Short mmCIF file of N, CA, C and O in Angstrom, two decimals:
data_model
loop_
_atom_site.label_atom_id
_atom_site.label_comp_id
_atom_site.label_asym_id
_atom_site.label_seq_id
_atom_site.Cartn_x
_atom_site.Cartn_y
_atom_site.Cartn_z
N MET A 30 -8.06 13.67 6.93
CA MET A 30 -9.09 14.59 7.38
C MET A 30 -10.38 14.31 6.60
O MET A 30 -10.38 14.33 5.38
N LYS A 31 -11.45 14.06 7.31
CA LYS A 31 -12.73 13.80 6.66
C LYS A 31 -13.31 15.09 6.12
O LYS A 31 -13.30 16.13 6.76
N ASN A 32 -13.81 15.00 4.91
CA ASN A 32 -14.54 16.08 4.27
C ASN A 32 -15.93 15.57 3.95
O ASN A 32 -16.21 14.39 4.12
N LYS A 33 -16.79 16.47 3.44
CA LYS A 33 -18.17 16.08 3.21
C LYS A 33 -18.68 16.73 1.92
O LYS A 33 -18.36 17.88 1.65
N ILE A 34 -19.45 15.96 1.15
CA ILE A 34 -20.18 16.54 0.03
C ILE A 34 -21.67 16.37 0.29
O ILE A 34 -22.09 15.43 0.94
N THR A 35 -22.43 17.31 -0.23
CA THR A 35 -23.88 17.24 -0.14
C THR A 35 -24.40 16.83 -1.51
O THR A 35 -24.06 17.45 -2.52
N LEU A 36 -25.18 15.77 -1.53
CA LEU A 36 -25.70 15.24 -2.79
C LEU A 36 -26.93 16.02 -3.25
O LEU A 36 -27.83 16.30 -2.46
N SER A 37 -26.97 16.34 -4.53
CA SER A 37 -28.15 16.97 -5.12
C SER A 37 -29.25 15.93 -5.32
O SER A 37 -30.43 16.25 -5.27
N ASN A 38 -28.82 14.68 -5.54
CA ASN A 38 -29.74 13.56 -5.76
C ASN A 38 -29.44 12.50 -4.71
O ASN A 38 -28.51 11.70 -4.88
N PRO A 39 -30.20 12.49 -3.61
CA PRO A 39 -29.92 11.54 -2.53
C PRO A 39 -29.84 10.10 -3.01
O PRO A 39 -30.52 9.71 -3.96
N LEU A 40 -28.99 9.33 -2.34
CA LEU A 40 -28.82 7.90 -2.64
C LEU A 40 -29.41 7.09 -1.51
O LEU A 40 -29.25 7.43 -0.34
N THR A 41 -30.06 5.99 -1.85
CA THR A 41 -30.51 5.06 -0.84
C THR A 41 -29.44 3.98 -0.72
O THR A 41 -29.14 3.28 -1.69
N ILE A 42 -28.85 3.90 0.47
CA ILE A 42 -27.79 2.93 0.74
C ILE A 42 -28.18 2.17 2.00
O ILE A 42 -28.43 2.77 3.04
N ASN A 43 -28.26 0.86 1.89
CA ASN A 43 -28.68 0.00 3.01
C ASN A 43 -30.02 0.47 3.59
O ASN A 43 -30.15 0.63 4.81
N ASN A 44 -30.97 0.73 2.70
CA ASN A 44 -32.32 1.16 3.08
C ASN A 44 -32.37 2.48 3.82
O ASN A 44 -33.32 2.76 4.55
N LYS A 45 -31.35 3.30 3.65
CA LYS A 45 -31.30 4.60 4.31
C LYS A 45 -30.97 5.66 3.27
O LYS A 45 -30.01 5.51 2.52
N LYS A 46 -31.78 6.72 3.21
CA LYS A 46 -31.55 7.78 2.25
C LYS A 46 -30.39 8.66 2.74
O LYS A 46 -30.41 9.15 3.87
N ARG A 47 -29.38 8.83 1.87
CA ARG A 47 -28.19 9.63 2.23
C ARG A 47 -28.17 10.90 1.38
O ARG A 47 -28.22 10.83 0.16
N THR A 48 -28.08 12.04 2.04
CA THR A 48 -27.95 13.31 1.34
C THR A 48 -26.54 13.87 1.45
O THR A 48 -26.20 14.82 0.76
N GLU A 49 -25.73 13.28 2.33
CA GLU A 49 -24.34 13.69 2.50
C GLU A 49 -23.45 12.47 2.52
O GLU A 49 -23.86 11.41 3.00
N LEU A 50 -22.25 12.63 2.01
CA LEU A 50 -21.25 11.57 2.06
C LEU A 50 -19.94 12.15 2.55
O LEU A 50 -19.50 13.20 2.08
N THR A 51 -19.32 11.48 3.51
CA THR A 51 -18.00 11.89 3.95
C THR A 51 -16.95 11.16 3.13
O THR A 51 -17.21 10.08 2.58
N TYR A 52 -15.77 11.75 3.06
CA TYR A 52 -14.69 11.13 2.31
C TYR A 52 -13.34 11.61 2.85
O TYR A 52 -13.27 12.63 3.53
N ASP A 53 -12.30 10.85 2.55
CA ASP A 53 -10.94 11.24 2.91
C ASP A 53 -9.99 10.64 1.88
O ASP A 53 -9.69 9.45 1.93
N ALA A 54 -9.54 11.44 0.95
CA ALA A 54 -8.65 10.96 -0.11
C ALA A 54 -7.32 10.47 0.44
O ALA A 54 -6.67 9.63 -0.17
N ASN A 55 -6.93 10.95 1.60
CA ASN A 55 -5.68 10.52 2.22
C ASN A 55 -5.73 9.06 2.66
O ASN A 55 -4.71 8.45 2.96
N GLU A 56 -6.92 8.47 2.70
CA GLU A 56 -7.09 7.08 3.11
C GLU A 56 -7.07 6.11 1.92
O GLU A 56 -7.22 4.91 2.10
N ILE A 57 -6.90 6.63 0.71
CA ILE A 57 -6.83 5.77 -0.47
C ILE A 57 -5.52 4.99 -0.43
O ILE A 57 -4.45 5.57 -0.34
N THR A 58 -5.62 3.66 -0.49
CA THR A 58 -4.45 2.79 -0.46
C THR A 58 -4.02 2.45 -1.89
O THR A 58 -4.75 2.72 -2.84
N ALA A 59 -2.86 1.81 -2.01
CA ALA A 59 -2.39 1.38 -3.32
C ALA A 59 -3.38 0.41 -3.95
O ALA A 59 -3.66 0.48 -5.15
N GLN A 60 -3.91 -0.49 -3.15
CA GLN A 60 -4.90 -1.45 -3.66
C GLN A 60 -6.16 -0.73 -4.13
O GLN A 60 -6.72 -1.07 -5.17
N MET A 61 -6.60 0.27 -3.38
CA MET A 61 -7.79 1.02 -3.78
C MET A 61 -7.53 1.79 -5.08
O MET A 61 -8.41 1.89 -5.93
N PHE A 62 -6.32 2.32 -5.22
CA PHE A 62 -5.97 3.04 -6.44
C PHE A 62 -6.04 2.10 -7.64
O PHE A 62 -6.64 2.43 -8.67
N ALA A 63 -5.45 0.91 -7.49
CA ALA A 63 -5.47 -0.07 -8.58
C ALA A 63 -6.90 -0.52 -8.88
O ALA A 63 -7.27 -0.70 -10.05
N GLU A 64 -7.71 -0.69 -7.85
CA GLU A 64 -9.10 -1.09 -8.05
C GLU A 64 -9.87 0.00 -8.79
O GLU A 64 -10.68 -0.30 -9.68
N ALA A 65 -9.62 1.26 -8.44
CA ALA A 65 -10.28 2.36 -9.13
C ALA A 65 -9.95 2.34 -10.61
O ALA A 65 -10.83 2.50 -11.46
N ASP A 66 -8.68 2.11 -10.93
CA ASP A 66 -8.27 2.07 -12.33
C ASP A 66 -8.94 0.90 -13.06
O ASP A 66 -9.43 1.04 -14.17
N SER A 67 -8.98 -0.25 -12.41
CA SER A 67 -9.60 -1.44 -13.00
C SER A 67 -11.09 -1.22 -13.23
O SER A 67 -11.63 -1.55 -14.30
N ARG A 68 -11.78 -0.67 -12.24
CA ARG A 68 -13.22 -0.45 -12.37
C ARG A 68 -13.53 0.60 -13.43
O ARG A 68 -14.53 0.51 -14.14
N LYS A 69 -12.65 1.59 -13.55
CA LYS A 69 -12.83 2.61 -14.58
C LYS A 69 -12.75 1.96 -15.95
O LYS A 69 -13.55 2.25 -16.84
N LEU A 70 -11.79 1.06 -16.15
CA LEU A 70 -11.65 0.38 -17.43
C LEU A 70 -12.88 -0.47 -17.74
O LEU A 70 -13.37 -0.48 -18.87
N THR A 71 -13.37 -1.17 -16.74
CA THR A 71 -14.57 -2.00 -16.92
C THR A 71 -15.78 -1.14 -17.27
O THR A 71 -16.53 -1.46 -18.19
N ALA A 72 -15.95 -0.04 -16.54
CA ALA A 72 -17.11 0.84 -16.77
C ALA A 72 -17.06 1.47 -18.16
O ALA A 72 -18.10 1.65 -18.80
N SER A 73 -15.87 1.78 -18.63
CA SER A 73 -15.76 2.44 -19.94
C SER A 73 -15.75 1.45 -21.09
O SER A 73 -15.85 1.85 -22.25
N GLY A 74 -15.59 0.16 -20.77
CA GLY A 74 -15.54 -0.84 -21.82
C GLY A 74 -14.22 -0.86 -22.57
O GLY A 74 -14.09 -1.49 -23.60
N SER A 75 -13.22 -0.17 -22.01
CA SER A 75 -11.91 -0.07 -22.67
C SER A 75 -11.10 -1.34 -22.47
O SER A 75 -11.01 -1.86 -21.37
N LYS A 76 -10.49 -1.79 -23.53
CA LYS A 76 -9.58 -2.93 -23.44
C LYS A 76 -8.15 -2.48 -23.72
O LYS A 76 -7.22 -3.26 -23.69
N ASN A 77 -7.97 -1.20 -24.01
CA ASN A 77 -6.67 -0.68 -24.40
C ASN A 77 -5.94 0.06 -23.29
O ASN A 77 -4.94 0.71 -23.54
N GLY A 78 -6.43 0.03 -22.09
CA GLY A 78 -5.76 0.74 -21.00
C GLY A 78 -6.19 2.19 -20.95
O GLY A 78 -7.29 2.54 -21.35
N ASN A 79 -5.30 3.05 -20.48
CA ASN A 79 -5.60 4.45 -20.26
C ASN A 79 -5.57 5.23 -21.57
O ASN A 79 -4.51 5.61 -22.05
N ALA A 80 -6.73 5.49 -22.14
CA ALA A 80 -6.81 6.24 -23.38
C ALA A 80 -6.48 7.72 -23.16
O ALA A 80 -6.12 8.42 -24.09
N ALA A 81 -6.59 8.20 -21.92
CA ALA A 81 -6.31 9.60 -21.63
C ALA A 81 -4.82 9.90 -21.75
O ALA A 81 -4.43 11.03 -22.01
N GLY A 82 -3.97 8.91 -21.56
CA GLY A 82 -2.54 9.10 -21.68
C GLY A 82 -1.86 9.55 -20.41
O GLY A 82 -0.68 9.30 -20.22
N ALA A 83 -2.56 10.22 -19.53
CA ALA A 83 -1.98 10.69 -18.27
C ALA A 83 -3.05 10.67 -17.19
O ALA A 83 -4.21 11.00 -17.46
N ALA A 84 -2.66 10.29 -15.99
CA ALA A 84 -3.62 10.21 -14.89
C ALA A 84 -4.30 11.55 -14.64
O ALA A 84 -5.46 11.61 -14.26
N GLU A 85 -3.58 12.65 -14.88
CA GLU A 85 -4.13 13.98 -14.66
C GLU A 85 -5.32 14.28 -15.57
O GLU A 85 -6.14 15.13 -15.26
N LEU A 86 -5.41 13.57 -16.69
CA LEU A 86 -6.49 13.81 -17.66
C LEU A 86 -7.52 12.69 -17.70
O LEU A 86 -8.43 12.71 -18.52
N ASP A 87 -7.38 11.72 -16.82
CA ASP A 87 -8.24 10.53 -16.84
C ASP A 87 -9.44 10.72 -15.91
O ASP A 87 -9.43 10.33 -14.75
N TYR A 88 -10.48 11.33 -16.44
CA TYR A 88 -11.63 11.70 -15.62
C TYR A 88 -12.39 10.50 -15.07
O TYR A 88 -12.96 10.57 -13.99
N GLY A 89 -12.38 9.38 -15.80
CA GLY A 89 -12.99 8.16 -15.28
C GLY A 89 -12.25 7.66 -14.05
O GLY A 89 -12.87 7.26 -13.05
N LEU A 90 -10.93 7.72 -14.09
CA LEU A 90 -10.13 7.34 -12.92
C LEU A 90 -10.42 8.28 -11.76
O LEU A 90 -10.58 7.84 -10.62
N HIS A 91 -10.53 9.56 -12.04
CA HIS A 91 -10.83 10.54 -10.99
C HIS A 91 -12.13 10.18 -10.28
O HIS A 91 -12.22 10.24 -9.06
N LEU A 92 -13.15 9.82 -11.07
CA LEU A 92 -14.44 9.46 -10.49
C LEU A 92 -14.30 8.26 -9.55
O LEU A 92 -14.77 8.28 -8.41
N TYR A 93 -13.63 7.22 -10.03
CA TYR A 93 -13.51 6.01 -9.21
C TYR A 93 -12.59 6.23 -8.01
O TYR A 93 -12.80 5.63 -6.95
N LEU A 94 -11.61 7.12 -8.11
CA LEU A 94 -10.81 7.47 -6.94
C LEU A 94 -11.67 8.22 -5.92
O LEU A 94 -11.52 8.03 -4.71
N GLY A 95 -12.58 9.05 -6.41
CA GLY A 95 -13.53 9.72 -5.51
C GLY A 95 -14.40 8.71 -4.79
O GLY A 95 -14.63 8.81 -3.58
N PHE A 96 -14.86 7.70 -5.53
CA PHE A 96 -15.64 6.63 -4.90
C PHE A 96 -14.81 5.95 -3.81
O PHE A 96 -15.31 5.67 -2.71
N GLU A 97 -13.54 5.66 -4.11
CA GLU A 97 -12.68 4.98 -3.14
C GLU A 97 -12.45 5.85 -1.90
O GLU A 97 -12.39 5.33 -0.78
N ALA A 98 -12.34 7.16 -2.08
CA ALA A 98 -12.17 8.06 -0.93
C ALA A 98 -13.40 8.04 -0.02
O ALA A 98 -13.28 8.16 1.20
N ILE A 99 -14.57 7.85 -0.62
CA ILE A 99 -15.81 7.75 0.17
C ILE A 99 -15.86 6.41 0.90
O ILE A 99 -16.11 6.35 2.09
N ILE A 100 -15.56 5.34 0.18
CA ILE A 100 -15.59 4.00 0.77
C ILE A 100 -14.56 3.86 1.89
O ILE A 100 -14.80 3.18 2.88
N ALA A 101 -13.42 4.55 1.75
CA ALA A 101 -12.35 4.46 2.75
C ALA A 101 -12.84 4.83 4.15
O ALA A 101 -12.37 4.26 5.14
N VAL A 102 -13.77 5.76 4.24
CA VAL A 102 -14.26 6.18 5.56
C VAL A 102 -15.71 5.77 5.80
O VAL A 102 -16.28 6.10 6.84
N ASN A 103 -16.28 5.05 4.85
CA ASN A 103 -17.66 4.54 4.97
C ASN A 103 -17.68 3.09 4.49
O ASN A 103 -18.22 2.80 3.41
N PRO A 104 -17.09 2.17 5.23
CA PRO A 104 -17.00 0.79 4.76
C PRO A 104 -18.35 0.11 4.52
O PRO A 104 -18.40 -0.90 3.82
N GLU A 105 -19.42 0.68 5.03
CA GLU A 105 -20.74 0.11 4.80
C GLU A 105 -21.26 0.43 3.40
O GLU A 105 -22.25 -0.14 2.96
N ILE A 106 -20.58 1.33 2.69
CA ILE A 106 -20.98 1.70 1.34
C ILE A 106 -20.21 0.84 0.35
O ILE A 106 -19.01 0.66 0.45
N ASP A 107 -20.93 0.33 -0.63
CA ASP A 107 -20.35 -0.53 -1.66
C ASP A 107 -20.18 0.29 -2.95
O ASP A 107 -20.91 1.25 -3.19
N MET A 108 -19.23 -0.13 -3.77
CA MET A 108 -19.00 0.55 -5.04
C MET A 108 -20.28 0.61 -5.88
O MET A 108 -20.57 1.61 -6.52
N SER A 109 -21.07 -0.47 -5.86
CA SER A 109 -22.31 -0.48 -6.65
C SER A 109 -23.30 0.58 -6.15
O SER A 109 -24.10 1.10 -6.93
N ASP A 110 -23.24 0.93 -4.85
CA ASP A 110 -24.08 2.02 -4.34
C ASP A 110 -23.67 3.33 -5.00
O ASP A 110 -24.51 4.10 -5.46
N LEU A 111 -22.36 3.59 -5.02
CA LEU A 111 -21.86 4.86 -5.55
C LEU A 111 -22.00 4.97 -7.06
O LEU A 111 -22.15 6.07 -7.59
N GLU A 112 -21.99 3.84 -7.74
CA GLU A 112 -22.17 3.87 -9.20
C GLU A 112 -23.58 4.30 -9.59
O GLU A 112 -23.83 4.54 -10.77
N ARG A 113 -24.47 4.45 -8.64
CA ARG A 113 -25.83 4.93 -8.91
C ARG A 113 -25.93 6.45 -8.83
O ARG A 113 -27.00 7.01 -9.10
N VAL A 114 -24.87 7.15 -8.47
CA VAL A 114 -24.94 8.62 -8.42
C VAL A 114 -25.20 9.14 -9.82
O VAL A 114 -24.85 8.51 -10.82
N HIS A 115 -25.82 10.30 -9.91
CA HIS A 115 -26.10 10.90 -11.21
C HIS A 115 -26.17 12.41 -11.08
O HIS A 115 -26.17 12.97 -9.98
N GLY A 116 -26.21 13.05 -12.23
CA GLY A 116 -26.28 14.50 -12.28
C GLY A 116 -25.01 15.15 -11.75
O GLY A 116 -23.90 14.63 -11.90
N TYR A 117 -25.17 16.30 -11.15
CA TYR A 117 -24.06 17.10 -10.64
C TYR A 117 -23.22 16.32 -9.62
O TYR A 117 -22.03 16.57 -9.48
N ASP A 118 -23.83 15.36 -8.95
CA ASP A 118 -23.10 14.58 -7.95
C ASP A 118 -21.92 13.83 -8.56
O ASP A 118 -20.89 13.64 -7.91
N VAL A 119 -22.05 13.41 -9.81
CA VAL A 119 -20.95 12.73 -10.50
C VAL A 119 -19.74 13.67 -10.55
O VAL A 119 -18.61 13.27 -10.26
N MET A 120 -19.97 14.92 -10.88
CA MET A 120 -18.88 15.89 -10.98
C MET A 120 -18.27 16.20 -9.61
O MET A 120 -17.06 16.35 -9.50
N GLN A 121 -19.11 16.27 -8.59
CA GLN A 121 -18.57 16.52 -7.24
C GLN A 121 -17.60 15.41 -6.84
O GLN A 121 -16.52 15.68 -6.31
N ILE A 122 -18.00 14.19 -7.09
CA ILE A 122 -17.16 13.04 -6.70
C ILE A 122 -15.93 12.96 -7.60
O ILE A 122 -14.83 12.65 -7.13
N MET A 123 -16.08 13.27 -8.88
CA MET A 123 -14.93 13.27 -9.79
C MET A 123 -13.88 14.26 -9.31
O MET A 123 -12.68 13.99 -9.37
N ARG A 124 -14.30 15.39 -8.79
CA ARG A 124 -13.35 16.41 -8.31
C ARG A 124 -12.51 15.92 -7.13
O ARG A 124 -11.37 16.32 -6.97
N ILE A 125 -13.09 15.04 -6.31
CA ILE A 125 -12.32 14.46 -5.20
C ILE A 125 -11.11 13.71 -5.76
O ILE A 125 -9.98 13.90 -5.31
N GLY A 126 -11.36 12.87 -6.76
CA GLY A 126 -10.28 12.11 -7.38
C GLY A 126 -9.31 13.00 -8.14
O GLY A 126 -8.10 12.78 -8.11
N ARG A 127 -9.83 14.00 -8.82
CA ARG A 127 -8.96 14.94 -9.56
C ARG A 127 -8.03 15.66 -8.60
O ARG A 127 -6.83 15.79 -8.87
N ASP A 128 -8.57 16.11 -7.48
CA ASP A 128 -7.73 16.79 -6.49
C ASP A 128 -6.70 15.84 -5.89
O ASP A 128 -5.58 16.24 -5.61
N PHE A 129 -7.07 14.58 -5.73
CA PHE A 129 -6.13 13.58 -5.24
C PHE A 129 -4.96 13.42 -6.22
O PHE A 129 -3.79 13.44 -5.83
N ILE A 130 -5.28 13.29 -7.50
CA ILE A 130 -4.24 13.12 -8.53
C ILE A 130 -3.34 14.35 -8.60
O ILE A 130 -2.13 14.25 -8.75
N SER A 131 -3.92 15.53 -8.48
CA SER A 131 -3.13 16.76 -8.62
C SER A 131 -2.41 17.14 -7.34
O SER A 131 -1.61 18.07 -7.34
N GLY A 132 -2.69 16.43 -6.24
CA GLY A 132 -2.03 16.73 -4.98
C GLY A 132 -2.69 17.83 -4.18
O GLY A 132 -2.21 18.24 -3.15
N ARG A 133 -3.82 18.32 -4.63
CA ARG A 133 -4.51 19.42 -3.94
C ARG A 133 -5.01 19.03 -2.56
O ARG A 133 -5.14 19.88 -1.71
N SER A 134 -5.27 17.75 -2.35
CA SER A 134 -5.81 17.34 -1.05
C SER A 134 -4.78 17.52 0.06
O SER A 134 -5.11 17.55 1.22
N GLU A 135 -3.49 17.68 -0.31
CA GLU A 135 -2.45 17.85 0.69
C GLU A 135 -2.18 19.30 1.02
O GLU A 135 -1.55 19.60 2.02
N GLU A 136 -2.60 20.25 0.19
CA GLU A 136 -2.25 21.64 0.37
C GLU A 136 -2.63 22.24 1.72
O GLU A 136 -1.79 22.85 2.35
N PRO A 137 -3.87 22.07 2.21
CA PRO A 137 -4.21 22.73 3.47
C PRO A 137 -3.31 22.32 4.63
O PRO A 137 -2.94 23.15 5.44
N SER A 138 -2.93 21.06 4.71
CA SER A 138 -2.13 20.62 5.84
C SER A 138 -0.66 21.01 5.69
O SER A 138 0.07 21.06 6.66
N SER A 139 -0.20 21.31 4.46
CA SER A 139 1.20 21.63 4.27
C SER A 139 1.47 23.12 4.35
O SER A 139 2.61 23.54 4.42
N GLN A 140 0.44 23.94 4.34
CA GLN A 140 0.64 25.38 4.44
C GLN A 140 0.51 25.82 5.87
O GLN A 140 -0.33 25.36 6.63
N ASN A 141 1.36 26.76 6.26
CA ASN A 141 1.34 27.30 7.60
C ASN A 141 0.58 28.62 7.56
O ASN A 141 1.01 29.56 6.91
N SER A 142 -0.55 28.72 8.23
CA SER A 142 -1.39 29.90 8.16
C SER A 142 -0.89 31.04 9.04
O SER A 142 -1.36 32.15 8.94
N SER A 143 0.09 30.80 9.92
CA SER A 143 0.57 31.84 10.82
C SER A 143 1.47 32.84 10.11
O SER A 143 1.75 33.91 10.64
N GLY A 144 1.99 32.48 8.93
CA GLY A 144 2.88 33.36 8.22
C GLY A 144 4.33 33.22 8.67
O GLY A 144 5.23 33.80 8.10
N GLU A 145 4.58 32.48 9.71
CA GLU A 145 5.93 32.25 10.20
C GLU A 145 6.45 30.94 9.63
O GLU A 145 5.70 30.04 9.33
N GLN A 146 7.79 30.85 9.53
CA GLN A 146 8.37 29.61 9.06
C GLN A 146 8.25 28.56 10.14
O GLN A 146 8.45 28.84 11.31
N SER A 147 7.93 27.33 9.71
CA SER A 147 7.88 26.23 10.67
C SER A 147 9.28 25.71 10.89
O SER A 147 10.21 26.01 10.13
N GLU A 148 9.46 24.91 11.92
CA GLU A 148 10.77 24.37 12.24
C GLU A 148 11.29 23.43 11.16
O GLU A 148 12.50 23.25 11.04
N THR A 149 10.40 22.85 10.37
CA THR A 149 10.83 21.89 9.35
C THR A 149 11.13 22.56 8.01
O THR A 149 11.52 21.91 7.08
N THR A 150 10.95 23.88 7.91
CA THR A 150 11.24 24.57 6.66
C THR A 150 12.74 24.62 6.45
O THR A 150 13.48 25.05 7.33
N PRO A 151 13.22 24.19 5.29
CA PRO A 151 14.67 24.22 5.05
C PRO A 151 15.20 25.64 4.98
O PRO A 151 14.47 26.56 4.61
N GLU A 152 16.44 25.82 5.34
CA GLU A 152 17.08 27.12 5.26
C GLU A 152 17.22 27.53 3.80
O GLU A 152 17.32 26.67 2.93
N PRO A 153 17.26 28.83 3.50
CA PRO A 153 17.45 29.25 2.12
C PRO A 153 18.77 28.73 1.57
O PRO A 153 19.73 28.54 2.30
N SER A 154 18.82 28.52 0.26
CA SER A 154 20.04 28.02 -0.36
C SER A 154 21.09 29.12 -0.40
O SER A 154 20.80 30.29 -0.22
N THR A 155 22.31 28.78 -0.66
CA THR A 155 23.44 29.72 -0.65
C THR A 155 23.22 30.90 -1.60
O THR A 155 23.42 32.04 -1.18
N PRO A 156 22.78 30.70 -2.86
CA PRO A 156 22.60 31.85 -3.74
C PRO A 156 21.63 32.88 -3.19
O PRO A 156 21.87 34.06 -3.29
N GLN A 157 20.54 32.43 -2.53
CA GLN A 157 19.60 33.37 -1.95
C GLN A 157 20.25 34.12 -0.80
O GLN A 157 20.05 35.31 -0.62
N SER A 158 21.03 33.43 0.00
CA SER A 158 21.71 34.06 1.14
C SER A 158 22.67 35.11 0.66
O SER A 158 22.76 36.21 1.23
N GLU A 159 23.43 34.82 -0.42
CA GLU A 159 24.38 35.78 -0.93
C GLU A 159 23.67 37.02 -1.47
O GLU A 159 24.12 38.14 -1.27
N THR A 160 22.52 36.82 -2.11
CA THR A 160 21.74 37.93 -2.62
C THR A 160 21.26 38.82 -1.49
O THR A 160 21.37 40.04 -1.55
N SER A 161 20.78 38.20 -0.40
CA SER A 161 20.28 38.96 0.74
C SER A 161 21.40 39.76 1.38
O SER A 161 21.22 40.90 1.77
N GLU A 162 22.61 39.17 1.48
CA GLU A 162 23.72 39.85 2.11
C GLU A 162 24.19 41.02 1.28
O GLU A 162 24.56 42.06 1.80
N SER A 163 24.15 40.90 -0.05
CA SER A 163 24.63 41.99 -0.92
C SER A 163 23.67 43.15 -0.92
O SER A 163 24.06 44.27 -1.19
N GLU A 164 22.38 42.89 -0.63
CA GLU A 164 21.41 43.98 -0.59
C GLU A 164 21.54 44.76 0.70
O GLU A 164 21.14 45.90 0.78
N GLY A 165 22.02 44.17 1.77
CA GLY A 165 22.05 44.79 3.09
C GLY A 165 23.26 45.47 3.38
O GLY A 165 23.93 46.32 3.31
#
């Protein structure tokens, strides 16, 4: 599902000023994930790998995953274009990657807003069933 961010500091990409960027974290491939990690290491000058210790805390990776989510649905945009973002826009894009790492990008599609159980919802386990029967 395509989403959109509004840039506080417009970017000129291919001689066109962009104030909005669409993105879809669900389109990030394994290769894009690896590229994001590699580019993060290059940008930080790190030779020791992930200093954060966990992907959930690796804000540089989050930023580059956000860039990859934008590129996934905007192939005309190059990584060097996105590396020119600044100010609050850096944080907006970092949040895309952070949400990807934490699994938040999947939540809206996995929740049923009708309040009813979907057909794919598993039946309650035996202990819950026994509890319900003893109450009734």
